[in-house]
PDB file of N, CA and C in Angstrom:
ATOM      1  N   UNK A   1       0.839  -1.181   0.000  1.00 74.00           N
ATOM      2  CA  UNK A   1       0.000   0.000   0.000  1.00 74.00           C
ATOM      3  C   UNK A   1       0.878   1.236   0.000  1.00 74.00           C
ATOM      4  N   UNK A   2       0.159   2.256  -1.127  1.00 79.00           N
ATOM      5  CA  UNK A   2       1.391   3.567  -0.839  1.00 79.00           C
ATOM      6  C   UNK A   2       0.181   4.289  -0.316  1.00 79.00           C
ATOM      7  N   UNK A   3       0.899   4.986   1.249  1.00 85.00           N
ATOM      8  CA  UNK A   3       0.380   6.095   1.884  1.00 85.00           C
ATOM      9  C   UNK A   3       0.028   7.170   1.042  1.00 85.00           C
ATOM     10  N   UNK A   4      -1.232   8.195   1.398  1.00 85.00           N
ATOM     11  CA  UNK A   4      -1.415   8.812   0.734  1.00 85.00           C
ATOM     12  C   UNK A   4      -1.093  10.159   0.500  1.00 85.00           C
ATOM     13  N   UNK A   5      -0.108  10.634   1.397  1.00 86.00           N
ATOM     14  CA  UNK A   5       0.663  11.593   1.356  1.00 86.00           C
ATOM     15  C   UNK A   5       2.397  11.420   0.327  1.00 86.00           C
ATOM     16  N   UNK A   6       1.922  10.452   0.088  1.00 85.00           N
ATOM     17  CA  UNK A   6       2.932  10.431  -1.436  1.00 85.00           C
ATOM     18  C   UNK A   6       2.153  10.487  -2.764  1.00 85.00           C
ATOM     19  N   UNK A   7       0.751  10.991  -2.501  1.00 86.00           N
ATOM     20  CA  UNK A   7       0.061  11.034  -3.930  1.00 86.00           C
ATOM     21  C   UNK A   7      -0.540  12.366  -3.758  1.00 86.00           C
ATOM     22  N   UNK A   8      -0.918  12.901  -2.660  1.00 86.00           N
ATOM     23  CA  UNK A   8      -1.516  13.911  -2.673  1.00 86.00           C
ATOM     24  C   UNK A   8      -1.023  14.842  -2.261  1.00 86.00           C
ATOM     25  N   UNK A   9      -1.607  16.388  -2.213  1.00 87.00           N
ATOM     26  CA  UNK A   9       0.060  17.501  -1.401  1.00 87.00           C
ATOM     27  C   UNK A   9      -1.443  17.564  -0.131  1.00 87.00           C
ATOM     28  N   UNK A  10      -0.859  18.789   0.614  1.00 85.00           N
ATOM     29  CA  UNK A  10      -2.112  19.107   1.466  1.00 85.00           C
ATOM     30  C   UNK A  10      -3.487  19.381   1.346  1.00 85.00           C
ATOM     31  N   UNK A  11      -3.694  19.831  -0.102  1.00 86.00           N
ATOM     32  CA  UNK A  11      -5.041  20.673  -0.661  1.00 86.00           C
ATOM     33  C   UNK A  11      -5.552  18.986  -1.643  1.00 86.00           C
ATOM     34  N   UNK A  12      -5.300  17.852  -1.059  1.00 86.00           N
ATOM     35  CA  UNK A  12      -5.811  16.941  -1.884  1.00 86.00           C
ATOM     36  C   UNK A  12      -5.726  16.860  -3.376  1.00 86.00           C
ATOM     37  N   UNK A  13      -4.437  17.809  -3.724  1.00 86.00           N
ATOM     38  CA  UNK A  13      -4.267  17.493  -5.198  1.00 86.00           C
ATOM     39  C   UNK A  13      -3.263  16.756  -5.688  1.00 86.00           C
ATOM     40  N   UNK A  14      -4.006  15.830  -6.811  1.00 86.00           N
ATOM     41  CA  UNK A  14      -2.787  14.496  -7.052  1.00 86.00           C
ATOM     42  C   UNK A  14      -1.775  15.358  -7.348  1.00 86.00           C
ATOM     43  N   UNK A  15      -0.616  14.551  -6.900  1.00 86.00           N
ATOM     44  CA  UNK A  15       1.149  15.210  -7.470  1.00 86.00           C
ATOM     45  C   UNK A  15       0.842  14.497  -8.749  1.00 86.00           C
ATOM     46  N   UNK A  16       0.795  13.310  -9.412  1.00 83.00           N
ATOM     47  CA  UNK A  16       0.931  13.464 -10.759  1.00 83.00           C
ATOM     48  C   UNK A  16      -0.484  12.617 -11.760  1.00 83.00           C
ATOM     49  N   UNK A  17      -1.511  13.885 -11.906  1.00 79.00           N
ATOM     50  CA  UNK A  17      -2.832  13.564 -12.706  1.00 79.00           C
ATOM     51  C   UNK A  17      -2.779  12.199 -13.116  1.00 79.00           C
ATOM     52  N   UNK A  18      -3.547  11.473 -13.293  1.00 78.00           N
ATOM     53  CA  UNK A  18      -3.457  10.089 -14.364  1.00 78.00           C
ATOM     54  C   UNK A  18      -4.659  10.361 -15.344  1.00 78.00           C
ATOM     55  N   UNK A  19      -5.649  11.218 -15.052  1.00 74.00           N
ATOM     56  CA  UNK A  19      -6.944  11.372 -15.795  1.00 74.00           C
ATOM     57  C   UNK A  19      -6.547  12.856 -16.409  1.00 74.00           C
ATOM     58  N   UNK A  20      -6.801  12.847 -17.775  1.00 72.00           N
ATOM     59  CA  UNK A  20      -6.975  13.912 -18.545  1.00 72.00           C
ATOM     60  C   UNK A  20      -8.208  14.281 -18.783  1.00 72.00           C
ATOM     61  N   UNK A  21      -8.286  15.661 -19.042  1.00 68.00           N
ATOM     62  CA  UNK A  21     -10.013  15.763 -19.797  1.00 68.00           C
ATOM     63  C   UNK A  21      -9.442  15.804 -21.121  1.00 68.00           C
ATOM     64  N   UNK A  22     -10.697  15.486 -21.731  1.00 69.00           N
ATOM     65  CA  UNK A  22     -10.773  15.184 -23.191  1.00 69.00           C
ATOM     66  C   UNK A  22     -11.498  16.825 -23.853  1.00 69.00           C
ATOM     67  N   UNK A  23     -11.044  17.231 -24.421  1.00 71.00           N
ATOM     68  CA  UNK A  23     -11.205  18.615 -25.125  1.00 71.00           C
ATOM     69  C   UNK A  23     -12.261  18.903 -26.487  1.00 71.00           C
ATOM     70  N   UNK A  24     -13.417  17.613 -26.265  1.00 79.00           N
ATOM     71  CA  UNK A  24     -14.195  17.593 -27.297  1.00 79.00           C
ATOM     72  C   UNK A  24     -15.281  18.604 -27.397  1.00 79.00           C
ATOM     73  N   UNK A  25     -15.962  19.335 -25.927  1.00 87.00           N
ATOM     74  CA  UNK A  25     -16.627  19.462 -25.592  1.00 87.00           C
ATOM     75  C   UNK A  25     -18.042  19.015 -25.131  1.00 87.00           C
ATOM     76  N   UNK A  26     -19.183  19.736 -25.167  1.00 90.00           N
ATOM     77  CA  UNK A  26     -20.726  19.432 -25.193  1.00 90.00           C
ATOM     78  C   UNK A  26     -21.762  19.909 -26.424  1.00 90.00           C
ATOM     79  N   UNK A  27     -22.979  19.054 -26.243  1.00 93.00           N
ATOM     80  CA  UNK A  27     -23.440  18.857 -27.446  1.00 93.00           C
ATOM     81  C   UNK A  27     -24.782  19.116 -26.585  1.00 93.00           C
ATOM     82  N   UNK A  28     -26.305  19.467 -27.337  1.00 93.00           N
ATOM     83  CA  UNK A  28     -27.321  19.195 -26.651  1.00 93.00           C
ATOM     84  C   UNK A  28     -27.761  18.407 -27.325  1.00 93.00           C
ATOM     85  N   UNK A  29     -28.908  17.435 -26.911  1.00 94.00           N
ATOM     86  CA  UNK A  29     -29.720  16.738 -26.867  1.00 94.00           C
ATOM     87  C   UNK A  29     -31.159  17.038 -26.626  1.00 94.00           C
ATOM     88  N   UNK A  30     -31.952  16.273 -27.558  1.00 94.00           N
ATOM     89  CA  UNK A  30     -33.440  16.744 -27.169  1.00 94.00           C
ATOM     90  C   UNK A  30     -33.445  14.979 -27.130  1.00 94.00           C
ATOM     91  N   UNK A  31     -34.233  14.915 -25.408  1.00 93.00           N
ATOM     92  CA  UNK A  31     -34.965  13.584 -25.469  1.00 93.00           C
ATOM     93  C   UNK A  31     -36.609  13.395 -25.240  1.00 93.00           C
ATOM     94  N   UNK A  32     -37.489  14.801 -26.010  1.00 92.00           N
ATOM     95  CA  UNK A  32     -38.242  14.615 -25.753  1.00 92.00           C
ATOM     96  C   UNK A  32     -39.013  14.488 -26.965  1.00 92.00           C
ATOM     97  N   UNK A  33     -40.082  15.372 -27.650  1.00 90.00           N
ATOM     98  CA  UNK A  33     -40.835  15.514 -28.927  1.00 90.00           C
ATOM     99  C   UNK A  33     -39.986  17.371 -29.111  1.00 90.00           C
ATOM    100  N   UNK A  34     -40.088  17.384 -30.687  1.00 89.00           N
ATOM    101  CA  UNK A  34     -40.046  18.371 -31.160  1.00 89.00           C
ATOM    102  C   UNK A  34     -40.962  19.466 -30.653  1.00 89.00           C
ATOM    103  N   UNK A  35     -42.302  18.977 -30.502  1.00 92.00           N
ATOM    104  CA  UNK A  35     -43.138  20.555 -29.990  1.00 92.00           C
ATOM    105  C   UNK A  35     -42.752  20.757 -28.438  1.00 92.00           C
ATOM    106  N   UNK A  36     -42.442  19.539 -27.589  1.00 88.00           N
ATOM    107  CA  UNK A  36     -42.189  19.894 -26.145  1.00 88.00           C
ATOM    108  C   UNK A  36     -40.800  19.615 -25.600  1.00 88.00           C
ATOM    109  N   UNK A  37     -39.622  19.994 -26.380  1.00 91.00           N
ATOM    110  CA  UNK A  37     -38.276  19.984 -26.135  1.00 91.00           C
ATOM    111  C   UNK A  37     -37.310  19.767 -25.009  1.00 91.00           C
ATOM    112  N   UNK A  38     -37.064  18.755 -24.318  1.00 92.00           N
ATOM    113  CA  UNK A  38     -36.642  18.808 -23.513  1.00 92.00           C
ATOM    114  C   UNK A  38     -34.940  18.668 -23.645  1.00 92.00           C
ATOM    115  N   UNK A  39     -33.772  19.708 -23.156  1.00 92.00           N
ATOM    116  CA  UNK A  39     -32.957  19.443 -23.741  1.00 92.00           C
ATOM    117  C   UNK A  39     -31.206  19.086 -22.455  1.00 92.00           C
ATOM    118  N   UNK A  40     -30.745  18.156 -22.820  1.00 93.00           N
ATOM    119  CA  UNK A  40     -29.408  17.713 -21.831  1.00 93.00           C
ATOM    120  C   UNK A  40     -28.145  18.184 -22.979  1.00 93.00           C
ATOM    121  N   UNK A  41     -27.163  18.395 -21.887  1.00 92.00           N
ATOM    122  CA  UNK A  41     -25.908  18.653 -22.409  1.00 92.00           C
ATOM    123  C   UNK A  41     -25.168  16.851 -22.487  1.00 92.00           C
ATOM    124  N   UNK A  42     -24.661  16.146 -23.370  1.00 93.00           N
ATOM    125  CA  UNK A  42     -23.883  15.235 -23.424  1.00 93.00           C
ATOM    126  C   UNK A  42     -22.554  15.551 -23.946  1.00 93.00           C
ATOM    127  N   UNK A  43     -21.475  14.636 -23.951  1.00 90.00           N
ATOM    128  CA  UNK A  43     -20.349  15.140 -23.809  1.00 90.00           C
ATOM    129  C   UNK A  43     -20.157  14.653 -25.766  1.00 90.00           C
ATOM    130  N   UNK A  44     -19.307  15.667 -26.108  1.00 90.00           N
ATOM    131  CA  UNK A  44     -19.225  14.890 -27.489  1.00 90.00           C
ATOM    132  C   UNK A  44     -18.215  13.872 -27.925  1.00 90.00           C
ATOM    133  N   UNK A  45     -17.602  13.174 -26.743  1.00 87.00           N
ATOM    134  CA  UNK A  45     -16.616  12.461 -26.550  1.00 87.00           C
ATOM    135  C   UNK A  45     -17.082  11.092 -26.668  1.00 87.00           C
ATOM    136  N   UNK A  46     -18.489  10.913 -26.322  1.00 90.00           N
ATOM    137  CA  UNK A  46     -18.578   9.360 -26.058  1.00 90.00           C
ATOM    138  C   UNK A  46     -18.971   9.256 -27.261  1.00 90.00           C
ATOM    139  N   UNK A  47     -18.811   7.464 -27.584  1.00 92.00           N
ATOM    140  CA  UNK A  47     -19.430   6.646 -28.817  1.00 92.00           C
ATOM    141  C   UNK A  47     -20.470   7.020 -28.930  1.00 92.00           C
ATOM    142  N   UNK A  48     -20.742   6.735 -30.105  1.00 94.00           N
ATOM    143  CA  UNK A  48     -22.261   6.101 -30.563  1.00 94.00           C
ATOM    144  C   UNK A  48     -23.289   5.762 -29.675  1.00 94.00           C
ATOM    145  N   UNK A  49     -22.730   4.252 -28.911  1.00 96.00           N
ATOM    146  CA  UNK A  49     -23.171   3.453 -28.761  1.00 96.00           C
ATOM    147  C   UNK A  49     -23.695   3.966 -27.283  1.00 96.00           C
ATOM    148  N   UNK A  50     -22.405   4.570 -26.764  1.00 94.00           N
ATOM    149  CA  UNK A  50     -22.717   4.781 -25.291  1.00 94.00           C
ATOM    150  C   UNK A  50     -23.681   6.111 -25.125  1.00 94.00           C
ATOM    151  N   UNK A  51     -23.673   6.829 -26.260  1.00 94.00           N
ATOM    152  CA  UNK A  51     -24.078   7.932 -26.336  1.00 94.00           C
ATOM    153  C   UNK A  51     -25.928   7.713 -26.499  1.00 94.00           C
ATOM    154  N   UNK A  52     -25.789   6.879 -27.061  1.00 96.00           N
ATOM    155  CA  UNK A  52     -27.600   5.703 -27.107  1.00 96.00           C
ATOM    156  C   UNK A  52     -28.209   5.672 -25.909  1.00 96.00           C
ATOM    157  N   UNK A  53     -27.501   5.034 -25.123  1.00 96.00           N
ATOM    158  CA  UNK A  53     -27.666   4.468 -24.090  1.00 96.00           C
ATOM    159  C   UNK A  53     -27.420   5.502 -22.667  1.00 96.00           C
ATOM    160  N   UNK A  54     -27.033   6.224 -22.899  1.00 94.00           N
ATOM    161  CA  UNK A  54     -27.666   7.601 -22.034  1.00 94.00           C
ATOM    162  C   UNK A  54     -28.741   8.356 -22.532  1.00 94.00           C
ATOM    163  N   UNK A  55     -28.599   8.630 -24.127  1.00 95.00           N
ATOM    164  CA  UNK A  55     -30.147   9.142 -24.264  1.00 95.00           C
ATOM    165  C   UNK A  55     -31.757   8.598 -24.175  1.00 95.00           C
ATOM    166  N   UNK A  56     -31.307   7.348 -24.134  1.00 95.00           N
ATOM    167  CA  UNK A  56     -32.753   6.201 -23.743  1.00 95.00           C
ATOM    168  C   UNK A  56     -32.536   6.545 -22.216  1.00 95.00           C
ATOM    169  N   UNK A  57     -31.037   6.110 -21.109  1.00 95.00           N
ATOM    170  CA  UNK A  57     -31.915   6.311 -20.024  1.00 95.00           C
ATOM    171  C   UNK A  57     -32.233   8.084 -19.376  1.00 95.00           C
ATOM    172  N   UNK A  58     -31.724   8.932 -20.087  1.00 94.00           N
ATOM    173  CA  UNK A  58     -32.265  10.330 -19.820  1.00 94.00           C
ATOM    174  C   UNK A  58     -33.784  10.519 -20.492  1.00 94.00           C
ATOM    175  N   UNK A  59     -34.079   9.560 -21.311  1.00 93.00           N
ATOM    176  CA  UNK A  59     -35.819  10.108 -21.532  1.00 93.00           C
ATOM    177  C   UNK A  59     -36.479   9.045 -20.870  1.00 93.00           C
ATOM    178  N   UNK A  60     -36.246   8.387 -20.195  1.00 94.00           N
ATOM    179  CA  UNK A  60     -36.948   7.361 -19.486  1.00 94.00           C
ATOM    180  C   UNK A  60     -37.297   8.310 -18.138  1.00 94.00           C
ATOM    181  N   UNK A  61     -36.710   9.055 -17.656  1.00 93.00           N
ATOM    182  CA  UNK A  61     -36.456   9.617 -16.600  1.00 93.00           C
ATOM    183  C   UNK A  61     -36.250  11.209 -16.917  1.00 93.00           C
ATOM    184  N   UNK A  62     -37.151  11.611 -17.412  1.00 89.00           N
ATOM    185  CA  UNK A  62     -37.179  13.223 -18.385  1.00 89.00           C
ATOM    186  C   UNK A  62     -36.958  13.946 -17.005  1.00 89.00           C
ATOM    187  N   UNK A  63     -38.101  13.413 -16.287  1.00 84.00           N
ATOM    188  CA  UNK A  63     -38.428  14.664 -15.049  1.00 84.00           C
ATOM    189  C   UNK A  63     -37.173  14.886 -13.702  1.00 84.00           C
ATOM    190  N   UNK A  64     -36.212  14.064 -14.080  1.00 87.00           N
ATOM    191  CA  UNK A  64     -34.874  13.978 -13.301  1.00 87.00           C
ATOM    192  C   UNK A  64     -34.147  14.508 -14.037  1.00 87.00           C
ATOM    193  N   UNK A  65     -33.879  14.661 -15.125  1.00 86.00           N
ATOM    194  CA  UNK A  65     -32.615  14.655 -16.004  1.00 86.00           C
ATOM    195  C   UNK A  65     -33.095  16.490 -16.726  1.00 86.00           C
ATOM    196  N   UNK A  66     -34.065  16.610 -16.840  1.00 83.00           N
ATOM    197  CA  UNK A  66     -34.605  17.561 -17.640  1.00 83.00           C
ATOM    198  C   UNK A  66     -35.986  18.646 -17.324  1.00 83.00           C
ATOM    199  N   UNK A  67     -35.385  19.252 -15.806  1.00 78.00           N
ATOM    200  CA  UNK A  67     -36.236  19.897 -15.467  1.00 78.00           C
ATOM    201  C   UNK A  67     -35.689  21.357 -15.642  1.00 78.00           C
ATOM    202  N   UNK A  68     -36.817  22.378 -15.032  1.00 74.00           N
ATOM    203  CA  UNK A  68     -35.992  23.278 -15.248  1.00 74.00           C
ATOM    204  C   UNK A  68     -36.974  24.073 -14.168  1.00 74.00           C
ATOM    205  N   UNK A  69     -36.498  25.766 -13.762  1.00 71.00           N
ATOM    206  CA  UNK A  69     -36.784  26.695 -12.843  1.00 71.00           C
ATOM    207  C   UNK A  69     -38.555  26.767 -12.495  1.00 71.00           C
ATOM    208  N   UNK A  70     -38.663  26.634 -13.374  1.00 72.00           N
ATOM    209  CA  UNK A  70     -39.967  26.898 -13.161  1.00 72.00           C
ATOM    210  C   UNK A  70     -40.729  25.508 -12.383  1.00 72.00           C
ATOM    211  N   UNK A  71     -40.400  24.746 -12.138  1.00 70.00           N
ATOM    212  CA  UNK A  71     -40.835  23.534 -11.146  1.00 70.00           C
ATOM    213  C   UNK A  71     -40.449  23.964  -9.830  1.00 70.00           C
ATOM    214  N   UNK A  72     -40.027  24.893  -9.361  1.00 68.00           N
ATOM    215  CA  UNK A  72     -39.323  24.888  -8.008  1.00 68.00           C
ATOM    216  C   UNK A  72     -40.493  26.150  -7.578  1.00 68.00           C
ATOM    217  N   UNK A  73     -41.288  26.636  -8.544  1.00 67.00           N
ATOM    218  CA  UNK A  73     -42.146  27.408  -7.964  1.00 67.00           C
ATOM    219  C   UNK A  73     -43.571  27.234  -6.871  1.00 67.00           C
ATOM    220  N   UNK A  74     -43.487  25.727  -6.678  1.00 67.00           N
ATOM    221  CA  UNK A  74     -43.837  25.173  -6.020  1.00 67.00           C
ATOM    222  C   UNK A  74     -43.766  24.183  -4.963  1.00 67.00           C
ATOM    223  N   UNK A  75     -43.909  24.207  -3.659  1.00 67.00           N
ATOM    224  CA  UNK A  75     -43.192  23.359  -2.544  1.00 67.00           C
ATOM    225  C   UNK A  75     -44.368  23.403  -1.582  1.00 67.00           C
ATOM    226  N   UNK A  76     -43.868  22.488  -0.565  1.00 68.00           N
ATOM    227  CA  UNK A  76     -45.054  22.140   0.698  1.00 68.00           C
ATOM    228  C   UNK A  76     -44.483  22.989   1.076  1.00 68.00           C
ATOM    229  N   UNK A  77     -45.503  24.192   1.964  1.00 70.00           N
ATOM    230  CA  UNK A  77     -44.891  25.281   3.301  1.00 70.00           C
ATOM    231  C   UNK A  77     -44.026  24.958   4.203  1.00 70.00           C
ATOM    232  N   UNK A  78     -45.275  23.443   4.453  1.00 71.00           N
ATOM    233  CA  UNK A  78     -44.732  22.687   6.345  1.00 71.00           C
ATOM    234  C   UNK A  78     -43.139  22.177   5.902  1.00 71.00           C
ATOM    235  N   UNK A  79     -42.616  21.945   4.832  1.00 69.00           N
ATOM    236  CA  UNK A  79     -41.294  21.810   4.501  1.00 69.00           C
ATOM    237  C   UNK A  79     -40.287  23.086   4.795  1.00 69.00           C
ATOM    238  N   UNK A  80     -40.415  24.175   4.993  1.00 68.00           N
ATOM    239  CA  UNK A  80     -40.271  25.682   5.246  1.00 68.00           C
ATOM    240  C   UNK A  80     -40.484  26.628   6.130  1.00 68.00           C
ATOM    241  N   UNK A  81     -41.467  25.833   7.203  1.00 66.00           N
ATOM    242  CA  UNK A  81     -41.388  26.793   8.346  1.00 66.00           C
ATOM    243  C   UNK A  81     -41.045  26.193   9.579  1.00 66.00           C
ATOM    244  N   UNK A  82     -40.964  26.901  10.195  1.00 59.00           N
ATOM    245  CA  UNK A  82     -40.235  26.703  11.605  1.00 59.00           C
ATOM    246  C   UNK A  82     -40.834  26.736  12.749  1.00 59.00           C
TER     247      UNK A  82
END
C-alpha cells in the first residue's frame, strides 16, 4: 500500500494527474418531442453506442434529467417553516 501523502500535497491534489479531460466538448440533446423539447448537455466524446444508451436512459427519466426553474415554484410550506 502507498500512503497517501505520497500522492496527494495538502489541498488533496494528485502530485501526478493520471486522468486527462478530453477537449471535445458538449453537445445538446433533445430527449423529448419536437413541440415539447426537452434538452441535456452530453459530452461529445462518447461513442455512438454509449451515447444511445444515455439518451434512452435520460428520456426514461425526463423529469430527473430535464427539469428546469420553473418547477421549483412550487413546494409544501410545512417543509419551510419553523
Amino acid at each position: 500500500m502507498i500512503p497517501l501523502e505520497e500522492l496527494f500535497d495538502q489541498d488533496d491534489v494528485a502530485y501526478k494527474p493520471t486522468l486527462h479531460p478530453i477537449e471535445k466538448g458538449v453537445e445538446e440533446v433533445n430527449i423529448r418531442t419536437t413541440a415539447n423539447p426537452k434538452l441535456v448537455k452530453l459530452s461529445k466524446a462518447f461513442p455512438p453506442k454509449i451515447k444511445d444508451k444515455y439518451i434512452s436512459l435520460m428520456a426514461s427519466f425526463v423529469e430527473v434529467f430535464a427539469w428546469d426553474y420553473s418547477y421549483l415554484n412550487t413546494y409544501i410550506p410545512i417543509l419551510f417553516s419553523t
